[in-house]
PDB file of C-alpha atoms and ligand atoms in Angstrom:
ATOM      1  CA  MET A   1      13.281  27.987  25.520  1.00  0.00           C
ATOM      2  CA  ARG A   2       9.657  29.420  24.749  1.00  0.00           C
ATOM      3  CA  TRP A   3      10.071  28.203  21.153  1.00  0.00           C
ATOM      4  CA  LEU A   4      10.722  24.552  22.527  1.00  0.00           C
ATOM      5  CA  VAL A   5       7.705  24.100  24.768  1.00  0.00           C
ATOM      6  CA  LEU A   6       5.669  25.572  21.936  1.00  0.00           C
ATOM      7  CA  ALA A   7       7.294  23.371  19.700  1.00  0.00           C
ATOM      8  CA  ALA A   8       6.665  20.553  21.672  1.00  0.00           C
ATOM      9  CA  LEU A   9       3.114  21.303  21.947  1.00  0.00           C
ATOM     10  CA  VAL A  10       2.664  21.304  18.464  1.00  0.00           C
ATOM     11  CA  CYS A  11       3.927  18.337  17.784  1.00  0.00           C
ATOM     12  CA  GLY A  12       2.121  16.782  20.840  1.00  0.00           C
ATOM     13  CA  LEU A  13      -1.091  18.264  19.606  1.00  0.00           C
ATOM     14  CA  SER A  14      -0.578  17.123  15.844  1.00  0.00           C
ATOM     15  CA  ALA A  15       0.179  14.055  17.261  1.00  0.00           C
ATOM     16  CA  VAL A  16      -2.975  13.580  19.288  1.00  0.00           C
ATOM     17  CA  GLY A  17      -5.030  15.060  16.630  1.00  0.00           C
ATOM     18  CA  GLY A  18      -3.543  12.480  13.869  1.00  0.00           C
ATOM     19  CA  HIS A  19      -4.267   9.639  16.014  1.00  0.00           C
ATOM     20  CA  ALA A  20      -7.792   9.743  15.689  1.00  0.00           C
ATOM     21  CA  PHE A  21      -7.610   9.552  12.074  1.00  0.00           C
ATOM     22  CA  ALA A  22      -4.469   7.592  11.866  1.00  0.00           C
ATOM     23  CA  GLU A  23      -6.378   4.593   9.224  1.00  0.00           C
ATOM     24  CA  GLN A  24      -6.269   6.837   6.461  1.00  0.00           C
ATOM     25  CA  PRO A  25      -4.506  10.367   4.869  1.00  0.00           C
ATOM     26  CA  GLN A  26      -5.210  13.604   6.322  1.00  0.00           C
ATOM     27  CA  ASP A  27      -5.549  16.603   5.041  1.00  0.00           C
ATOM     28  CA  TRP A  28      -2.351  18.707   4.437  1.00  0.00           C
ATOM     29  CA  ALA A  29      -0.206  15.509   5.792  1.00  0.00           C
ATOM     30  CA  LEU A  30       3.242  15.188   3.875  1.00  0.00           C
ATOM     31  CA  GLY A  31       4.436  11.566   2.953  1.00  0.00           C
ATOM     32  CA  LEU A  32       2.539   8.233   2.751  1.00  0.00           C
ATOM     33  CA  GLN A  33      -0.290   7.546   5.288  1.00  0.00           C
ATOM     34  CA  PRO A  34       0.323   6.293   8.267  1.00  0.00           C
ATOM     35  CA  ALA A  35       1.656   2.179   7.951  1.00  0.00           C
ATOM     36  CA  ALA A  36      -0.710  -0.261   9.831  1.00  0.00           C
ATOM     37  CA  THR A  37       1.796  -3.291   8.756  1.00  0.00           C
ATOM     38  CA  HIS A  38       5.774  -4.029   9.315  1.00  0.00           C
ATOM     39  CA  ILE A  39       5.526  -4.775   5.373  1.00  0.00           C
ATOM     40  CA  ARG A  40       3.846  -0.920   5.079  1.00  0.00           C
ATOM     41  CA  GLU A  41       6.368   0.355   7.358  1.00  0.00           C
ATOM     42  CA  MET A  42       9.298  -1.510   5.421  1.00  0.00           C
ATOM     43  CA  ILE A  43       7.948   0.412   2.167  1.00  0.00           C
ATOM     44  CA  GLY A  44       7.769   3.597   4.252  1.00  0.00           C
ATOM     45  CA  SER A  45      11.908   3.478   5.092  1.00  0.00           C
ATOM     46  CA  PHE A  46      12.633   2.356   1.577  1.00  0.00           C
ATOM     47  CA  HIS A  47      10.857   5.178   0.355  1.00  0.00           C
ATOM     48  CA  HIS A  48      12.327   7.760   2.309  1.00  0.00           C
ATOM     49  CA  GLU A  49      15.916   6.152   1.922  1.00  0.00           C
ATOM     50  CA  LEU A  50      15.609   6.560  -1.910  1.00  0.00           C
ATOM     51  CA  LEU A  51      14.029  10.269  -1.469  1.00  0.00           C
ATOM     52  CA  ILE A  52      17.776  11.012   0.847  1.00  0.00           C
ATOM     53  CA  ILE A  53      19.598   9.514  -2.316  1.00  0.00           C
ATOM     54  CA  ILE A  54      17.484  11.131  -4.676  1.00  0.00           C
ATOM     55  CA  THR A  55      17.859  14.737  -2.822  1.00  0.00           C
ATOM     56  CA  VAL A  56      21.729  14.120  -2.474  1.00  0.00           C
ATOM     57  CA  ILE A  57      22.303  13.689  -6.257  1.00  0.00           C
ATOM     58  CA  THR A  58      19.777  16.197  -6.836  1.00  0.00           C
ATOM     59  CA  LEU A  59      22.156  18.984  -4.973  1.00  0.00           C
ATOM     60  CA  PHE A  60      25.130  17.598  -6.556  1.00  0.00           C
ATOM     61  CA  VAL A  61      24.578  17.616  -9.722  1.00  0.00           C
ATOM     62  CA  THR A  62      22.633  21.279  -9.593  1.00  0.00           C
ATOM     63  CA  VAL A  63      26.160  22.729  -7.482  1.00  0.00           C
ATOM     64  CA  LEU A  64      28.259  21.318 -10.102  1.00  0.00           C
ATOM     65  CA  LEU A  65      25.772  22.687 -13.263  1.00  0.00           C
ATOM     66  CA  LEU A  66      26.239  26.262 -11.238  1.00  0.00           C
ATOM     67  CA  TYR A  67      30.218  26.126 -11.127  1.00  0.00           C
ATOM     68  CA  VAL A  68      30.611  25.098 -14.420  1.00  0.00           C
ATOM     69  CA  ILE A  69      28.098  27.601 -15.581  1.00  0.00           C
ATOM     70  CA  VAL A  70      30.097  30.364 -13.340  1.00  0.00           C
ATOM     71  CA  ARG A  71      33.680  29.355 -13.554  1.00  0.00           C
ATOM     72  CA  PHE A  72      33.934  28.529 -17.536  1.00  0.00           C
ATOM     73  CA  ARG A  73      31.768  31.306 -18.767  1.00  0.00           C
ATOM     74  CA  LYS A  74      33.054  33.258 -21.610  1.00  0.00           C
ATOM     75  CA  ALA A  75      34.718  36.140 -19.777  1.00  0.00           C
ATOM     76  CA  ALA A  76      36.548  33.794 -17.036  1.00  0.00           C
ATOM     77  CA  ASN A  77      37.412  31.460 -19.657  1.00  0.00           C
ATOM     78  CA  PRO A  78      38.757  32.739 -23.041  1.00  0.00           C
ATOM     79  CA  THR A  79      40.205  30.192 -24.308  1.00  0.00           C
ATOM     80  CA  PRO A  80      38.500  26.830 -23.504  1.00  0.00           C
ATOM     81  CA  SER A  81      40.739  23.709 -22.819  1.00  0.00           C
ATOM     82  CA  LYS A  82      40.691  21.016 -25.905  1.00  0.00           C
ATOM     83  CA  ARG A  83      40.747  17.939 -23.505  1.00  0.00           C
ATOM     84  CA  THR A  84      38.230  15.029 -24.520  1.00  0.00           C
ATOM     85  CA  HIS A  85      39.262  12.414 -22.018  1.00  0.00           C
ATOM     86  CA  ASN A  86      40.279  11.375 -18.302  1.00  0.00           C
ATOM     87  CA  THR A  87      40.514   8.137 -17.743  1.00  0.00           C
ATOM     88  CA  LEU A  88      40.157   8.898 -13.752  1.00  0.00           C
ATOM     89  CA  ILE A  89      37.185  10.987 -14.104  1.00  0.00           C
ATOM     90  CA  GLU A  90      35.185   8.410 -16.559  1.00  0.00           C
ATOM     91  CA  ILE A  91      35.955   5.307 -14.061  1.00  0.00           C
ATOM     92  CA  VAL A  92      34.480   7.537 -11.080  1.00  0.00           C
ATOM     93  CA  TRP A  93      31.622   8.631 -12.896  1.00  0.00           C
ATOM     94  CA  THR A  94      30.774   5.134 -13.996  1.00  0.00           C
ATOM     95  CA  VAL A  95      31.893   3.018 -10.789  1.00  0.00           C
ATOM     96  CA  VAL A  96      30.221   5.725  -8.484  1.00  0.00           C
ATOM     97  CA  PRO A  97      26.428   5.347 -10.037  1.00  0.00           C
ATOM     98  CA  VAL A  98      26.840   1.465 -10.624  1.00  0.00           C
ATOM     99  CA  LEU A  99      27.182   1.244  -6.764  1.00  0.00           C
ATOM    100  CA  ILE A 100      24.447   3.427  -5.658  1.00  0.00           C
ATOM    101  CA  LEU A 101      22.490   1.365  -7.558  1.00  0.00           C
ATOM    102  CA  MET A 102      23.841  -1.670  -6.455  1.00  0.00           C
ATOM    103  CA  PHE A 103      23.057  -0.493  -2.692  1.00  0.00           C
ATOM    104  CA  ILE A 104      19.394   0.631  -3.797  1.00  0.00           C
ATOM    105  CA  ALA A 105      18.919  -3.090  -5.591  1.00  0.00           C
ATOM    106  CA  ILE A 106      19.609  -4.890  -2.111  1.00  0.00           C
ATOM    107  CA  ASP A 107      17.170  -3.058  -0.270  1.00  0.00           C
ATOM    108  CA  SER A 108      14.622  -3.101  -2.788  1.00  0.00           C
ATOM    109  CA  PHE A 109      14.981  -7.170  -3.467  1.00  0.00           C
ATOM    110  CA  LYS A 110      14.628  -7.671   0.193  1.00  0.00           C
ATOM    111  CA  LEU A 111      11.496  -5.672   0.500  1.00  0.00           C
ATOM    112  CA  LEU A 112      10.364  -7.508  -2.774  1.00  0.00           C
ATOM    113  CA  TYR A 113      11.082 -10.865  -0.834  1.00  0.00           C
ATOM    114  CA  ALA A 114       9.219  -9.860   2.060  1.00  0.00           C
ATOM    115  CA  GLU A 115       5.948  -8.818   0.222  1.00  0.00           C
ATOM    116  CA  ASP A 116       6.389 -11.574  -2.187  1.00  0.00           C
ATOM    117  CA  VAL A 117       6.892 -14.718   0.036  1.00  0.00           C
ATOM    118  CA  VAL A 118       3.491 -15.480   2.017  1.00  0.00           C
ATOM    119  CA  PRO A 119       4.603 -16.931   5.582  1.00  0.00           C
ATOM    120  CA  ASP A 120       2.634 -19.439   7.217  1.00  0.00           C
ATOM    121  CA  ALA A 121      -1.120 -17.970   7.409  1.00  0.00           C
ATOM    122  CA  ASP A 122      -3.695 -18.486  10.084  1.00  0.00           C
ATOM    123  CA  LEU A 123      -6.170 -17.486   7.881  1.00  0.00           C
ATOM    124  CA  THR A 124      -7.094 -17.696   4.347  1.00  0.00           C
ATOM    125  CA  ILE A 125      -9.597 -14.839   2.569  1.00  0.00           C
ATOM    126  CA  ARG A 126     -11.032 -15.615  -1.050  1.00  0.00           C
ATOM    127  CA  VAL A 127     -11.207 -12.158  -2.720  1.00  0.00           C
ATOM    128  CA  THR A 128     -12.973 -11.588  -5.888  1.00  0.00           C
ATOM    129  CA  GLY A 129     -13.433  -8.526  -7.971  1.00  0.00           C
ATOM    130  CA  HIS A 130     -16.767  -7.908  -9.920  1.00  0.00           C
ATOM    131  CA  GLN A 131     -17.654  -4.866 -12.083  1.00  0.00           C
ATOM    132  CA  TRP A 132     -18.038  -3.441  -9.422  1.00  0.00           C
ATOM    133  CA  ASN A 133     -17.744  -4.267  -6.056  1.00  0.00           C
ATOM    134  CA  TRP A 134     -16.014  -6.775  -4.585  1.00  0.00           C
ATOM    135  CA  SER A 135     -16.708 -10.217  -2.444  1.00  0.00           C
ATOM    136  CA  TYR A 136     -15.088 -12.069   0.349  1.00  0.00           C
ATOM    137  CA  GLY A 137     -14.860 -15.525   0.857  1.00  0.00           C
ATOM    138  CA  TYR A 138     -13.986 -16.820   4.160  1.00  0.00           C
ATOM    139  CA  ASP A 139     -13.624 -20.484   6.155  1.00  0.00           C
ATOM    140  CA  SER A 140     -15.495 -20.455   9.109  1.00  0.00           C
ATOM    141  CA  PRO A 141     -15.509 -23.582  11.659  1.00  0.00           C
ATOM    142  CA  LYS A 142     -19.148 -23.748  10.388  1.00  0.00           C
ATOM    143  CA  GLY A 143     -18.234 -24.129   6.893  1.00  0.00           C
ATOM    144  CA  LYS A 144     -17.569 -21.843   3.842  1.00  0.00           C
ATOM    145  CA  PHE A 145     -19.268 -18.804   2.949  1.00  0.00           C
ATOM    146  CA  GLU A 146     -18.975 -15.519   1.202  1.00  0.00           C
ATOM    147  CA  PHE A 147     -20.724 -12.314   0.630  1.00  0.00           C
ATOM    148  CA  THR A 148     -20.381  -8.890  -1.441  1.00  0.00           C
ATOM    149  CA  SER A 149     -19.615  -5.692  -0.280  1.00  0.00           C
ATOM    150  CA  LEU A 150     -21.048  -2.894  -2.206  1.00  0.00           C
ATOM    151  CA  PRO A 151     -20.142   0.785  -2.183  1.00  0.00           C
ATOM    152  CA  LEU A 152     -22.428   3.507  -0.016  1.00  0.00           C
ATOM    153  CA  SER A 153     -23.837   6.185  -1.955  1.00  0.00           C
ATOM    154  CA  ASP A 154     -22.348   9.773  -1.249  1.00  0.00           C
ATOM    155  CA  ASP A 155     -25.271  10.644   1.163  1.00  0.00           C
ATOM    156  CA  GLU A 156     -24.948   7.405   2.961  1.00  0.00           C
ATOM    157  CA  ASP A 157     -20.858   7.935   3.233  1.00  0.00           C
ATOM    158  CA  LYS A 158     -21.770  11.649   4.737  1.00  0.00           C
ATOM    159  CA  ALA A 159     -24.604  10.000   7.315  1.00  0.00           C
ATOM    160  CA  LYS A 160     -22.456   7.444   8.644  1.00  0.00           C
ATOM    161  CA  GLY A 161     -19.535   9.879   8.931  1.00  0.00           C
ATOM    162  CA  LEU A 162     -17.199   8.093   6.218  1.00  0.00           C
ATOM    163  CA  PRO A 163     -14.691   9.164   3.733  1.00  0.00           C
ATOM    164  CA  ARG A 164     -16.667  10.071   0.447  1.00  0.00           C
ATOM    165  CA  LEU A 165     -16.668   6.960  -2.010  1.00  0.00           C
ATOM    166  CA  LEU A 166     -14.930   4.510   0.397  1.00  0.00           C
ATOM    167  CA  GLY A 167     -17.618   3.391   2.778  1.00  0.00           C
ATOM    168  CA  THR A 168     -18.916  -0.075   1.904  1.00  0.00           C
ATOM    169  CA  ASP A 169     -22.368  -1.823   3.634  1.00  0.00           C
ATOM    170  CA  THR A 170     -20.484  -4.871   4.309  1.00  0.00           C
ATOM    171  CA  GLN A 171     -16.833  -4.788   5.165  1.00  0.00           C
ATOM    172  CA  LEU A 172     -13.860  -7.189   5.075  1.00  0.00           C
ATOM    173  CA  VAL A 173     -13.195  -8.179   8.671  1.00  0.00           C
ATOM    174  CA  LEU A 174      -9.806  -9.565   9.655  1.00  0.00           C
ATOM    175  CA  PRO A 175      -8.132 -10.302  13.128  1.00  0.00           C
ATOM    176  CA  VAL A 176      -5.603  -8.034  14.501  1.00  0.00           C
ATOM    177  CA  ASN A 177      -2.085  -9.647  14.754  1.00  0.00           C
ATOM    178  CA  THR A 178      -2.583 -12.536  12.526  1.00  0.00           C
ATOM    179  CA  THR A 179      -0.977 -13.667   9.272  1.00  0.00           C
ATOM    180  CA  VAL A 180      -3.505 -13.500   6.684  1.00  0.00           C
ATOM    181  CA  ARG A 181      -3.505 -14.738   3.201  1.00  0.00           C
ATOM    182  CA  PHE A 182      -5.371 -13.412   0.519  1.00  0.00           C
ATOM    183  CA  ILE A 183      -6.278 -15.305  -2.513  1.00  0.00           C
ATOM    184  CA  VAL A 184      -7.588 -13.024  -5.214  1.00  0.00           C
ATOM    185  CA  THR A 185      -9.482 -13.273  -8.636  1.00  0.00           C
ATOM    186  CA  SER A 186     -11.786 -12.165 -10.615  1.00  0.00           C
ATOM    187  CA  THR A 187     -14.877 -12.441 -12.456  1.00  0.00           C
ATOM    188  CA  ASP A 188     -14.508  -9.946 -15.468  1.00  0.00           C
ATOM    189  CA  VAL A 189     -12.093  -8.092 -16.159  1.00  0.00           C
ATOM    190  CA  ILE A 190      -8.938  -7.222 -14.361  1.00  0.00           C
ATOM    191  CA  HIS A 191      -9.054  -5.717 -11.001  1.00  0.00           C
ATOM    192  CA  ASP A 192      -6.604  -4.645  -8.529  1.00  0.00           C
ATOM    193  CA  PHE A 193      -7.053  -5.400  -4.461  1.00  0.00           C
ATOM    194  CA  THR A 194      -5.124  -2.825  -2.905  1.00  0.00           C
ATOM    195  CA  VAL A 195      -5.194  -1.319   0.711  1.00  0.00           C
ATOM    196  CA  PRO A 196      -2.558   1.231   1.316  1.00  0.00           C
ATOM    197  CA  ALA A 197      -2.057   1.538   5.004  1.00  0.00           C
ATOM    198  CA  PHE A 198      -1.334  -2.747   4.694  1.00  0.00           C
ATOM    199  CA  GLY A 199       1.094  -2.195   1.623  1.00  0.00           C
ATOM    200  CA  PHE A 200       0.027  -4.631  -0.631  1.00  0.00           C
ATOM    201  CA  LYS A 201      -1.156  -4.282  -4.554  1.00  0.00           C
ATOM    202  CA  ILE A 202      -2.270  -7.265  -6.081  1.00  0.00           C
ATOM    203  CA  ASP A 203      -4.063  -7.848  -9.238  1.00  0.00           C
ATOM    204  CA  ALA A 204      -7.379  -9.725  -9.314  1.00  0.00           C
ATOM    205  CA  VAL A 205      -7.481 -11.398 -12.945  1.00  0.00           C
ATOM    206  CA  PRO A 206     -10.076 -13.479 -14.279  1.00  0.00           C
ATOM    207  CA  GLY A 207      -9.299 -17.293 -14.549  1.00  0.00           C
ATOM    208  CA  ARG A 208      -6.012 -16.613 -12.387  1.00  0.00           C
ATOM    209  CA  ALA A 209      -5.298 -16.893  -8.670  1.00  0.00           C
ATOM    210  CA  ASN A 210      -3.026 -14.372  -7.282  1.00  0.00           C
ATOM    211  CA  GLU A 211      -1.976 -14.454  -3.704  1.00  0.00           C
ATOM    212  CA  THR A 212      -0.616 -11.920  -1.171  1.00  0.00           C
ATOM    213  CA  TRP A 213      -0.776 -11.469   2.508  1.00  0.00           C
ATOM    214  CA  THR A 214      -0.714  -9.264   5.157  1.00  0.00           C
ATOM    215  CA  LYS A 215      -0.666  -8.881   9.055  1.00  0.00           C
ATOM    216  CA  VAL A 216      -2.269  -5.580  10.847  1.00  0.00           C
ATOM    217  CA  GLU A 217      -0.569  -4.588  13.785  1.00  0.00           C
ATOM    218  CA  LYS A 218      -3.298  -1.894  14.656  1.00  0.00           C
ATOM    219  CA  GLU A 219      -7.325  -2.647  15.203  1.00  0.00           C
ATOM    220  CA  GLY A 220      -9.379   0.024  13.319  1.00  0.00           C
ATOM    221  CA  THR A 221     -10.859   0.765   9.912  1.00  0.00           C
ATOM    222  CA  TYR A 222      -9.100   0.943   6.958  1.00  0.00           C
ATOM    223  CA  TYR A 223      -9.769   1.654   3.389  1.00  0.00           C
ATOM    224  CA  GLY A 224      -8.564   0.746   0.036  1.00  0.00           C
ATOM    225  CA  GLN A 225      -9.629   0.995  -3.463  1.00  0.00           C
ATOM    226  CA  CYS A 226      -9.722  -1.083  -6.737  1.00  0.00           C
ATOM    227  CA  SER A 227      -6.020  -0.220  -8.434  1.00  0.00           C
ATOM    228  CA  GLU A 228      -6.614  -1.330 -11.826  1.00  0.00           C
ATOM    229  CA  LEU A 229      -9.097   0.602 -14.275  1.00  0.00           C
ATOM    230  CA  CYS A 230     -11.581  -1.547 -15.047  1.00  0.00           C
ATOM    231  CA  GLY A 231     -14.512   0.061 -16.573  1.00  0.00           C
ATOM    232  CA  SER A 232     -16.594   3.183 -15.967  1.00  0.00           C
ATOM    233  CA  GLY A 233     -17.433   1.966 -12.007  1.00  0.00           C
ATOM    234  CA  HIS A 234     -13.882   1.737 -11.393  1.00  0.00           C
ATOM    235  CA  TYR A 235     -13.877   4.528  -9.015  1.00  0.00           C
ATOM    236  CA  PHE A 236     -16.671   2.753  -7.400  1.00  0.00           C
ATOM    237  CA  MET A 237     -15.004   0.110  -5.811  1.00  0.00           C
ATOM    238  CA  PRO A 238     -13.768   0.583  -2.545  1.00  0.00           C
ATOM    239  CA  ILE A 239     -12.412  -1.524  -0.141  1.00  0.00           C
ATOM    240  CA  MET A 240     -13.553  -1.142   3.260  1.00  0.00           C
ATOM    241  CA  VAL A 241     -11.512  -3.090   5.957  1.00  0.00           C
ATOM    242  CA  LYS A 242     -12.317  -3.641   9.773  1.00  0.00           C
ATOM    243  CA  VAL A 243      -9.500  -4.934  11.940  1.00  0.00           C
ATOM    244  CA  VAL A 244     -10.644  -6.341  15.041  1.00  0.00           C
ATOM    245  CA  SER A 245      -9.634  -8.191  18.031  1.00  0.00           C
ATOM    246  CA  LYS A 246      -9.094 -12.151  17.443  1.00  0.00           C
ATOM    247  CA  GLU A 247     -12.065 -12.781  20.135  1.00  0.00           C
ATOM    248  CA  GLU A 248     -14.565 -10.314  18.032  1.00  0.00           C
ATOM    249  CA  PHE A 249     -13.494 -12.182  15.166  1.00  0.00           C
ATOM    250  CA  LYS A 250     -14.683 -15.077  16.199  1.00  0.00           C
ATOM    251  CA  LYS A 251     -17.874 -14.156  17.209  1.00  0.00           C
ATOM    252  CA  TRP A 252     -18.300 -12.243  13.683  1.00  0.00           C
ATOM    253  CA  LEU A 253     -17.024 -15.323  12.000  1.00  0.00           C
ATOM    254  CA  ASP A 254     -20.406 -17.386  13.746  1.00  0.00           C
ATOM    255  CA  LYS A 255     -22.725 -14.523  12.844  1.00  0.00           C
ATOM    256  CA  ALA A 256     -21.807 -13.994   9.290  1.00  0.00           C
ATOM    257  CA  HIS A 257     -21.633 -17.447   8.720  1.00  0.00           C
ATOM    258  CA  ASP A 258     -25.374 -17.667   9.860  1.00  0.00           C
ATOM    259  CA  GLU A 259     -26.146 -14.424   7.875  1.00  0.00           C
ATOM    260  CA  TYR A 260     -24.375 -15.319   4.737  1.00  0.00           C
ATOM    261  CA  ALA A 261     -24.007 -18.817   4.317  1.00  0.00           C
ATOM    262  CA  ALA A 262     -27.414 -19.630   2.755  1.00  0.00           C
ATOM    263  CA  LEU A 263     -27.156 -17.029   0.700  1.00  0.00           C
ATOM    264  CA  PRO A 264     -26.564 -17.633  -3.087  1.00  0.00           C
ATOM    265  CA  THR A 265     -22.679 -17.476  -3.956  1.00  0.00           C
ATOM    266  CA  PRO A 266     -21.757 -14.112  -5.279  1.00  0.00           C
ATOM    267  CA  SER A 267     -19.251 -14.785  -7.578  1.00  0.00           C
ATOM    268  CA  GLY A 268     -16.765 -17.638  -8.725  1.00  0.00           C
ATOM    269  CA  ALA A 269     -14.624 -17.537  -5.763  1.00  0.00           C
ATOM    270  CA  THR A 270     -16.116 -20.642  -4.773  1.00  0.00           C
ATOM    271  CA  GLN A 271     -14.879 -22.432  -7.812  1.00  0.00           C
ATOM    272  CA  LEU A 272     -11.190 -21.627  -6.382  1.00  0.00           C
ATOM    273  CA  ALA A 273     -12.540 -23.142  -2.966  1.00  0.00           C
ATOM    274  CA  ASP A 274     -13.669 -26.194  -4.994  1.00  0.00           C
ATOM    275  CA  ALA A 275     -10.441 -26.693  -6.810  1.00  0.00           C
ATOM    276  CA  GLY A 276      -8.645 -26.830  -3.560  1.00  0.00           C
ATOM    277  CA  LEU A 277      -6.953 -23.339  -3.461  1.00  0.00           C
ATOM    278  CA  THR A 278      -7.522 -22.446   0.220  1.00  0.00           C
ATOM    279  CA  ARG A 279      -6.643 -24.247   3.474  1.00  0.00           C
TER     280      ARG A 279
HETATM  281 CU1  LIG B   1     -11.748  -2.827 -10.267  1.00  0.00          CU
END
């Protein structure tokens, strides 16, 4: 009983302790970082499902191998069998793996489809990769605007209490519980727009408009990085995302328009807008 209470206490404490940093990986944690979207939860359960399947298969093969090593060693089995075929067992070891793969394929395709098909979006944001920073373009009721998000130095990260190499001066701001579509492109080389807690990863390719989407269910600050080796500053291309309430987002959109709309556009993302690739 005492152990149960202690275990419950430890679980409770770690849950509370983990909550403060729920949006990013924690030291000594196991598994994937906490999910902030339904898609990321689906990725998590698929990951666990595969982990169980691969563990069972590995244990089965290990036990089989150990059995063969012991049972058919020279001392225990001096005259080996000359058998070369066994129809039943050959059918079994062909069909069973096929069935396992089909089972995995069904869940895998479900997940791929959910990630790939962009639902009706309430908001479209243009994301452009540059060597080496990201810029974000929004449509506000007052008009379009775009701004650059520059990485902070180590000292600035430390001063602001942000995780090292992940802080930025301006952030990608998203409203909570809203379907957001991202149109992703690049002005120079291939980058990759990735936020692990949201479960998307999409290449930013010069001359192409790729799209992905997300619907974040929890307010907070999230971090991502460029995930395609894009040059010497690749490590220094953080994506810092602030997810705020819908009201706060409206206020921010208004303020951000006044702040950024007058500035020269940092990238070719407006070309996408002009080409009608936004809504
Ligand atoms: Cu990059």
